[in-house]
Coordinates of C-alpha atoms and ligand atoms in Angstrom, one line a residue:
X263 CA -13.0 48.0 -36.2
X264 CA -11.1 44.7 -36.2
X265 CA -12.7 41.8 -34.3
X266 CA -12.2 38.0 -34.0
X267 CA -15.2 36.1 -35.1
X268 CA -16.5 32.5 -34.9
X269 CA -18.1 32.0 -38.2
X270 CA -18.6 28.1 -38.0
X271 CA -17.4 25.6 -35.3
X272 CA -13.8 24.7 -35.0
X273 CA -10.5 26.6 -34.9
X274 CA -10.6 27.1 -39.0
X275 CA -13.4 29.2 -38.8
X276 CA -12.0 31.6 -36.3
X277 CA -11.5 34.8 -38.6
X278 CA -10.1 38.0 -38.0
X279 CA -12.6 40.1 -39.6
X280 CA -13.7 44.0 -40.0
X281 CA -16.8 45.3 -38.5
X282 CA -18.6 48.6 -38.5
X283 CA -17.1 50.6 -35.0
X284 CA -19.9 50.3 -32.5
X285 CA -21.5 53.7 -31.3
X286 CA -22.3 53.9 -27.5
X287 CA -26.3 54.5 -27.1
X288 CA -28.2 55.9 -24.3
X289 CA -26.6 54.6 -20.9
X290 CA -23.5 53.0 -22.8
X291 CA -20.0 53.8 -23.1
X292 CA -17.5 52.9 -25.9
X293 CA -14.3 50.9 -24.6
X294 CA -11.2 50.8 -26.6
X295 CA -10.4 47.2 -25.6
X296 CA -6.7 46.7 -24.6
X297 CA -6.6 42.9 -23.8
X298 CA -8.7 40.0 -23.6
X299 CA -8.1 36.8 -21.7
X300 CA -9.2 33.0 -22.5
X301 CA -11.3 30.7 -20.3
X302 CA -11.9 27.2 -21.0
X303 CA -15.5 28.0 -21.9
X304 CA -14.6 30.2 -24.7
X305 CA -12.3 27.1 -26.1
X306 CA -15.6 25.2 -26.1
X307 CA -17.8 28.0 -27.5
X308 CA -15.4 28.0 -30.6
X309 CA -15.5 24.2 -30.8
X310 CA -19.3 24.3 -30.8
X311 CA -19.4 22.2 -27.6
X312 CA -20.8 25.0 -25.2
X313 CA -23.7 26.0 -27.1
X314 CA -24.4 24.4 -30.5
X315 CA -27.5 26.5 -31.0
X316 CA -25.4 29.7 -30.5
X317 CA -26.1 32.1 -33.6
X318 CA -23.0 32.9 -35.5
X319 CA -20.9 35.1 -36.4
X320 CA -20.0 35.7 -32.8
X321 CA -16.9 37.4 -31.1
X322 CA -15.5 35.1 -28.6
X323 CA -14.2 35.6 -24.8
X324 CA -16.3 37.0 -21.9
X325 CA -13.1 38.5 -20.4
X326 CA -11.3 41.9 -21.2
X327 CA -10.1 45.3 -20.1
X328 CA -10.5 48.3 -21.9
X329 CA -10.2 52.3 -21.7
X330 CA -13.5 54.2 -21.9
X331 CA -13.0 56.5 -24.9
X332 CA -16.6 57.9 -25.1
X333 CA -19.8 58.1 -23.1
X334 CA -23.3 58.1 -24.3
X335 CA -26.0 60.2 -23.1
X336 CA -27.0 59.4 -19.5
X337 CA -23.9 57.9 -18.3
X338 CA -22.9 58.7 -14.7
X339 CA -21.0 55.7 -13.4
X340 CA -17.6 56.2 -15.2
X341 CA -15.6 58.6 -17.0
X342 CA -13.7 58.9 -20.1
X343 CA -10.1 57.5 -19.6
X344 CA -11.3 55.0 -16.9
X345 CA -9.8 51.8 -17.3
X346 CA -12.6 49.0 -16.6
X347 CA -13.7 45.3 -17.2
X348 CA -17.0 44.3 -18.8
X349 CA -18.6 42.0 -16.2
X350 CA -19.3 38.3 -17.2
X351 CA -22.9 38.5 -17.1
X352 CA -24.2 42.0 -18.2
X353 CA -27.2 42.1 -16.1
X354 CA -26.4 40.3 -12.9
X355 CA -25.4 42.9 -10.7
X356 CA -26.2 41.6 -7.3
X357 CA -28.5 39.3 -5.6
X358 CA -29.6 35.8 -6.9
X359 CA -29.2 35.1 -10.8
X360 CA -32.3 34.5 -12.6
X361 CA -32.3 32.6 -16.2
X362 CA -32.5 36.0 -18.0
X363 CA -29.7 37.3 -16.1
X364 CA -27.6 34.3 -16.7
X365 CA -28.1 34.4 -20.5
X366 CA -26.6 37.8 -20.4
X367 CA -23.1 36.4 -21.0
X368 CA -20.5 38.1 -23.0
X369 CA -18.7 35.7 -25.6
X370 CA -21.8 33.9 -26.2
X371 CA -24.8 34.4 -26.5
X372 CA -23.7 38.2 -26.4
X373 CA -20.8 39.4 -28.5
X374 CA -17.5 39.1 -26.4
X375 CA -14.2 41.0 -26.0
X376 CA -11.9 39.7 -28.7
X377 CA -12.4 42.9 -30.6
X378 CA -10.7 46.7 -30.8
X379 CA -13.9 48.3 -29.7
X380 CA -17.0 47.4 -27.7
X381 CA -20.2 49.4 -26.7
X382 CA -21.0 48.4 -23.2
X383 CA -24.0 49.4 -20.9
X384 CA -22.5 51.4 -18.0
X385 CA -23.9 49.1 -15.5
X386 CA -22.1 46.1 -17.0
X387 CA -18.7 47.5 -16.0
X388 CA -16.4 47.4 -13.1
X389 CA -13.3 49.8 -12.7
X390 CA -10.0 47.8 -12.3
X391 CA -7.1 47.9 -9.6
X392 CA -4.6 50.7 -10.6
X393 CA -1.5 48.4 -10.0
X394 CA -2.5 45.7 -12.6
X395 CA -1.3 45.5 -16.2
X396 CA -3.8 45.6 -19.0
X397 CA -3.4 41.7 -19.3
X398 CA -3.6 41.0 -15.5
X399 CA -6.7 43.1 -15.4
X400 CA -8.3 41.3 -18.6
X401 CA -8.0 38.0 -16.4
X402 CA -10.4 39.1 -13.9
X403 CA -14.0 38.8 -15.1
X404 CA -14.7 35.0 -15.2
X405 CA -11.7 33.1 -13.8
X406 CA -11.0 35.4 -10.7
X407 CA -14.7 36.0 -9.8
X408 CA -15.6 32.4 -10.1
X409 CA -12.6 31.5 -7.6
X410 CA -13.6 34.4 -5.3
X411 CA -17.0 33.3 -4.9
X412 CA -16.0 29.7 -4.6
X413 CA -14.2 30.6 -1.4
X414 CA -16.9 33.2 -0.3
X415 CA -19.6 30.9 -0.7
X416 CA -17.8 28.2 1.4
X417 CA -17.1 30.8 4.2
X418 CA -13.3 30.1 3.9
X419 CA -11.1 31.6 7.1
X420 CA -7.8 31.8 8.2
X421 CA -6.5 28.5 9.3
X422 CA -8.8 26.5 6.9
X423 CA -7.3 24.1 4.4
X424 CA -8.2 24.8 0.7
X425 CA -7.6 22.1 -2.0
X426 CA -7.2 23.6 -5.4
X427 CA -7.3 21.3 -8.8
X428 CA -4.7 21.8 -11.4
X429 CA -3.0 25.2 -12.3
X430 CA -5.2 26.8 -14.7
X431 CA -6.8 30.2 -14.5
X432 CA -9.7 29.5 -11.7
X433 CA -7.2 27.2 -9.7
X434 CA -4.6 30.0 -9.5
X435 CA -6.8 32.9 -8.5
X436 CA -8.3 30.3 -5.7
X437 CA -4.8 29.8 -4.4
X438 CA -4.0 33.2 -4.3
X439 CA -7.4 34.4 -2.6
X440 CA -7.1 31.3 -0.3
X441 CA -3.6 32.6 1.1
X442 CA -4.8 36.1 1.4
X443 CA -7.6 34.9 3.6
X444 CA -5.0 33.2 5.6
X445 CA -5.9 29.6 4.7
X446 CA -3.4 26.6 3.8
X447 CA -3.6 25.5 0.3
X448 CA -2.8 22.1 -1.2
X449 CA -2.6 22.0 -4.9
X450 CA -2.8 19.3 -7.4
X451 CA -1.2 19.2 -10.9
X452 CA -0.2 16.7 -13.7
X453 CA 3.2 18.1 -13.8
X454 CA 6.1 18.3 -10.9
X455 CA 7.4 21.5 -12.4
X456 CA 3.9 23.1 -12.1
X457 CA 3.6 21.8 -8.6
X458 CA 7.3 23.7 -7.9
X459 CA 5.7 27.1 -9.0
X460 CA 2.6 26.6 -7.0
X461 CA 4.5 26.1 -4.0
X462 CA 6.7 29.4 -5.0
X463 CA 3.2 30.9 -4.8
X464 CA 2.4 29.7 -1.5
X465 CA 0.9 26.3 -1.6
X466 CA 1.9 24.2 1.5
X467 CA 1.6 21.0 -0.3
X468 CA 1.4 19.7 -3.8
X469 CA 0.2 16.4 -5.2
X470 CA 0.8 14.9 -8.6
X471 CA -2.6 13.6 -9.8
X472 CA -1.1 11.5 -12.5
X473 CA 1.3 9.8 -10.3
X474 CA -1.1 9.6 -7.3
X475 CA -4.5 8.5 -8.5
X476 CA -5.9 8.6 -4.9
X477 CA -4.8 12.2 -4.4
X478 CA -8.2 12.9 -2.4
X479 CA -7.0 10.1 0.0
X480 CA -3.4 11.6 0.2
X481 CA -4.8 15.0 0.8
X482 CA -6.8 13.9 3.7
X483 CA -3.7 12.4 4.9
X484 CA -2.0 15.8 4.8
X485 CA -4.5 17.2 7.2
X486 CA -3.8 14.6 9.8
X487 CA -6.7 12.5 8.6
X488 CA -9.4 15.3 9.2
X489 CA -9.9 16.4 5.5
X490 CA -9.7 19.9 4.0
X491 CA -12.5 22.4 4.7
X492 CA -13.1 23.2 0.6
X493 CA -12.4 21.6 -2.6
X494 CA -12.4 23.9 -5.5
X495 CA -13.7 21.2 -7.8
X496 CA -12.9 22.2 -11.6
X497 CA -12.5 18.7 -12.8
X498 CA -15.8 17.3 -12.2
X499 CA -16.9 14.1 -13.0
X500 CA -13.4 12.8 -13.2
X501 CA -12.3 14.3 -10.1
X502 CA -15.5 14.7 -7.9
X503 CA -14.8 11.2 -5.9
X504 CA -11.5 12.0 -4.9
X505 CA -12.5 15.4 -3.9
X506 CA -15.2 13.7 -1.6
X507 CA -12.4 11.4 -0.1
X508 CA -10.3 14.7 0.5
X509 CA -13.0 16.8 2.1
X510 CA -13.7 16.8 5.8
X511 CA -17.0 16.3 7.6
X512 CA -19.0 19.4 7.3
X513 CA -16.7 20.7 4.6
X514 CA -17.6 22.1 1.3
X515 CA -16.9 21.4 -2.5
X516 CA -17.4 24.3 -4.7
X517 CA -18.6 22.8 -8.1
X518 CA -17.2 24.8 -10.9
X519 CA -16.0 22.9 -13.8
X520 CA -16.0 19.9 -15.9
X521 CA -12.4 19.5 -17.2
X522 CA -12.5 15.8 -16.5
X523 CA -16.1 15.2 -17.8
X524 CA -19.5 16.1 -17.1
X525 CA -21.6 13.1 -16.2
X526 CA -20.7 11.9 -12.7
X527 CA -21.6 8.7 -10.8
X528 CA -21.4 9.8 -7.1
X529 CA -21.8 7.5 -3.9
X530 CA -24.3 9.9 -2.4
X531 CA -23.5 8.6 1.3
X532 CA -20.2 10.4 0.8
X533 CA -22.1 13.7 0.6
X534 CA -25.0 13.4 3.1
X535 CA -23.3 11.1 5.9
X536 CA -20.4 13.6 6.0
X537 CA -22.7 16.7 5.7
X538 CA -20.8 17.9 2.9
X539 CA -22.3 21.3 1.3
X540 CA -22.2 21.0 -2.5
X541 CA -21.9 24.5 -3.8
X542 CA -22.7 25.2 -7.7
X543 CA -20.9 28.4 -8.5
X544 CA -21.7 30.5 -11.6
X545 CA -19.2 33.1 -11.8
X546 CA -20.8 35.9 -9.7
X547 CA -22.3 39.3 -9.8
X548 CA -20.8 42.7 -10.2
X549 CA -21.0 43.3 -6.4
X550 CA -18.8 40.4 -5.7
X551 CA -16.3 41.5 -8.7
X552 CA -16.1 44.6 -6.7
X553 CA -15.4 43.3 -3.6
X554 CA -13.1 41.0 -4.9
X555 CA -11.1 44.0 -6.6
X556 CA -10.9 45.5 -3.1
X557 CA -9.1 42.5 -1.7
X558 CA -6.9 42.4 -4.8
X559 CA -5.7 46.0 -4.3
X560 CA -5.4 45.4 -0.4
X561 CA -3.0 42.6 -0.9
X562 CA -1.4 43.7 -4.1
X563 CA -2.3 40.5 -5.8
X564 CA -1.3 39.9 -9.3
X565 CA -2.9 37.4 -11.7
X566 CA -0.6 34.9 -13.1
X567 CA -0.3 35.3 -17.0
X568 CA 1.0 32.6 -19.0
X569 CA 1.2 34.0 -22.5
X570 CA 0.4 37.2 -24.2
X571 CA -0.7 36.8 -28.1
X572 CA -1.6 39.5 -30.6
X573 CA -5.3 39.8 -32.0
X574 CA -4.2 38.0 -35.5
X575 CA -2.6 35.3 -33.2
X576 CA -5.9 34.5 -31.4
X577 CA -6.0 31.0 -33.0
X578 CA -2.7 30.2 -31.6
X579 CA -3.7 31.3 -28.1
X580 CA -6.7 28.8 -28.4
X581 CA -4.6 25.9 -29.4
X582 CA -2.5 26.6 -26.3
X583 CA -5.4 26.3 -24.2
X584 CA -6.4 23.1 -25.9
X585 CA -3.1 21.6 -25.2
X586 CA -3.4 22.4 -21.7
X587 CA 0.5 23.3 -21.2
X588 CA -0.6 26.7 -19.7
X589 CA 0.1 28.0 -16.2
X590 CA -2.6 30.7 -15.3
X591 CA -3.9 33.0 -17.8
X592 CA -3.6 33.0 -21.7
X593 CA -4.2 36.6 -23.0
X594 CA -4.6 38.5 -26.2
X595 CA -3.4 42.2 -26.7
X596 CA -6.5 43.7 -28.5
Ligands
NAP119 N1 -18.9 27.6 -13.1 C1 -18.3 28.8 -13.5 O1 -18.8 29.7 -13.5 C2 -17.1 28.5 -14.3 C3 -16.3 29.6 -14.4 C4 -15.0 29.5 -14.9 C5 -14.6 28.2 -15.3 N2 -15.2 27.2 -15.1 C6 -14.8 26.0 -15.4 O2 -13.9 25.6 -14.5 C7 -12.7 24.9 -15.6 C8 -11.5 25.4 -15.2 O3 -11.7 26.6 -16.0 P1 -10.2 27.3 -16.4 O4 -10.6 28.7 -17.2 O5 -9.5 27.6 -15.0 O6 -9.4 26.1 -17.0 P2 -8.0 25.8 -17.7 O7 -7.2 27.3 -17.1 O8 -8.1 25.9 -19.1 O9 -7.3 25.0 -16.6 C9 -6.7 24.1 -17.2 C10 -5.8 23.2 -16.1 O10 -6.8 22.3 -15.2 C11 -6.1 21.5 -14.9 N3 -6.7 20.2 -15.2 C12 -7.3 19.5 -16.3 N4 -7.7 18.4 -15.9 C13 -7.7 18.1 -14.6 C14 -8.0 17.0 -14.0 N5 -8.5 16.0 -14.3 N6 -7.4 17.1 -12.7 C15 -7.0 18.4 -12.0 N7 -6.8 19.2 -12.8 C16 -7.1 19.3 -14.0 C17 -4.8 21.4 -15.6 O11 -3.6 21.9 -14.7 P3 -2.1 20.9 -14.6 O12 -1.6 21.4 -16.0 O13 -1.6 21.3 -13.5 O14 -2.6 19.4 -14.4 C18 -4.8 22.2 -16.9 O15 -3.5 23.0 -17.3 C19 -13.4 24.5 -16.8 O16 -14.2 23.4 -16.8 C20 -14.4 25.9 -16.8 O17 -15.3 25.4 -17.8 C21 -16.4 27.5 -14.7

């Protein structure tokens, strides 16, 4: 089979290679992968910034969708012909994560989805909503599940206001889920064009965070001075202070990403004197993926796919992610 491999750190060492076809063992299925999608984490992995101790070669990317083409002995959860996504953390099926479960992630330390074939344990799979294209379905395992759990952990309900930062994969899913739950959405972006697009997707308000560095204060004004119920925090160190300006007393911040840096100086009084709940989110388990898929089916939601590349163009897909010009998900046809 053909697979993309990280042979050394940096995009120059991303190689399309030949590997022996995997065979499904006991309890495993063989997937003919149809599409993969990129997350920011995958770019960091290729650059050697996510885990410099990662053993190479590694097949990158945690997210993808495939068709079951062969089942091993003992498989009962899926059948040949089913279209399924491997879950992000292969051993985290429900409940709280443990260190071991959190280390069972695809695209590092385990080989990922940027390949023609994958042998996957039957427990590490979910069936995908029928109405989605392959690229749309491939976009779900990390970004969508993270956005879903960011909202679920905060208990978002109809009438709440949710602030989403930027127009990357996680944030657009958060916008769609928040709208489906009946919440009002305030979106930020560096681009007025992208803000126009998030308004088309249902965001009530858009703030250009480049033109308005005090976007948190502005978001609070847009809620009549009360503050938003939830901030979906993907920026991290460089955005947290403004997120704390935006959030209401007793509101929540789902801590997800570090697009704007990792080491934050925080005025702690803004957290405890406002009774703000800081919710660390690490993607989510299989059960939450299945719950999310039900919501996606009920509401007929469609992930936003920016561009689709071919397997041999994978480097260009990663370059696009690095340049940050995308709106939604970058996919690769496998
Ligand atoms: N904790 C978890 O389980 C988990 C899961 C998934 C992702 N993540 C993390 O979440 C973050 C987002 O991931 P992603 O895959 O959605 O990334 P992505 O698709 O690459 O998102 C990129 C977008 O983020 C926006 N952005 C960048 N810097 C920003 C800033 N300072 N303020 C506001 N928006 C900013 C930009 O939007 P505009 O162009 O509109 O400005 C950019 O286009 C990453 O740090 C990723 O590692 C964590």
